[in-house]
Amino acid sequence: MTDPTAAEVRRLRAGEGLSVRQIQARTGLGRNRVYALLRGVPPPAWTRRPTAKDELRTAAVALRGEGRSVDDIAARLGVAKSTAYLWVRHLPLDPDDDAARERRRARARTMADSRWAAHRAARDAAQEQVRTQMRELVGQLGDREVLLLGAALYWCEGTKSKPWRRHDHVQFVNTDARLLRLFLRFLAACGVDRNVPTYRVSIHESADVAAAERWWVTTLELPADRFRRATLKRHRPTTRRNTGEDYHGCLVIDVPKSRELYWKIEGIVAALTGEIT
């Protein structure tokens, strides 16, 4: 027996050329139900008219033919990257076209620079203003300030005694030349000349040890004859990231006969943390 509802829906589609929405309004049926009853019945030609995206798709294909990337196409046409990818995924770029790839990279760099140039300039100006304000606020440090800062710095970064291992000896290790310079000022405020400590570079075995030592001597104005043999660390290419010309290893500052100096640092830190009032 023929379903009268299905027959009517098909008649409205084939005979009167109505759209799904018009059929819904005429019959009161739901959208999914109408689609199910129309399975196999082609839609009328007027419902298949071109859309604006057809022109965008054509433009995307043309841009791909010029060697444009998906990101570039999406930005130019104002569509989502996922949409641009669906339109041109059947047109992969030639992976061997080095010239085209370099052009795309250069264009991407240019676009990024132009997009962020104003922001970077404003950020850098604001950063320099804040830095200048803080430098003026700090001003010149006296011996007392240097003693307080140096002791706190040592307690964060220096070698300390443990309850299970007494080691009342001052040894400071760091990679940051600014912190090392501050610690040297602290030693000077404590009456320790730069010719008193020994210095040692701790560095990866693949680095230029002699060049690193020269860099530390020049940067911190240290006596070269007080440097001891460097400590070499095993080079692990898969985990090591600190490479290049800016890598100078760690500098170890070792102060001999520094038990009393270590006690002074303990006392300053105790006062700073409220243990001594």
mmCIF file of C-alpha atoms in Angstrom, residues 7-19 22-24 26-27 38:
data_model
loop_
_atom_site.group_PDB
_atom_site.id
_atom_site.type_symbol
_atom_site.label_atom_id
_atom_site.label_comp_id
_atom_site.label_asym_id
_atom_site.label_seq_id
_atom_site.Cartn_x
_atom_site.Cartn_y
_atom_site.Cartn_z
ATOM 1 C CA ALA A 7 3.270 10.382 -2.128
ATOM 2 C CA GLU A 8 2.141 13.909 -1.293
ATOM 3 C CA VAL A 9 5.639 15.028 -0.295
ATOM 4 C CA ARG A 10 7.086 13.637 -3.521
ATOM 5 C CA ARG A 11 4.343 15.292 -5.568
ATOM 6 C CA LEU A 12 5.037 18.657 -3.982
ATOM 7 C CA ARG A 13 8.708 18.230 -4.802
ATOM 8 C CA ALA A 14 8.453 16.854 -8.331
ATOM 9 C CA GLY A 15 5.186 18.419 -9.435
ATOM 10 C CA GLU A 16 5.245 21.864 -7.837
ATOM 11 C CA GLY A 17 9.024 22.179 -7.394
ATOM 12 C CA LEU A 18 8.878 23.197 -3.738
ATOM 13 C CA SER A 19 11.888 23.389 -1.454
ATOM 14 C CA GLN A 22 8.147 25.023 1.691
ATOM 15 C CA ILE A 23 7.145 21.357 1.941
ATOM 16 C CA GLN A 24 7.527 21.566 5.738
ATOM 17 C CA ARG A 26 2.644 22.872 3.592
ATOM 18 C CA THR A 27 2.574 19.499 5.374
ATOM 19 C CA LEU A 38 12.476 12.711 -0.571
#
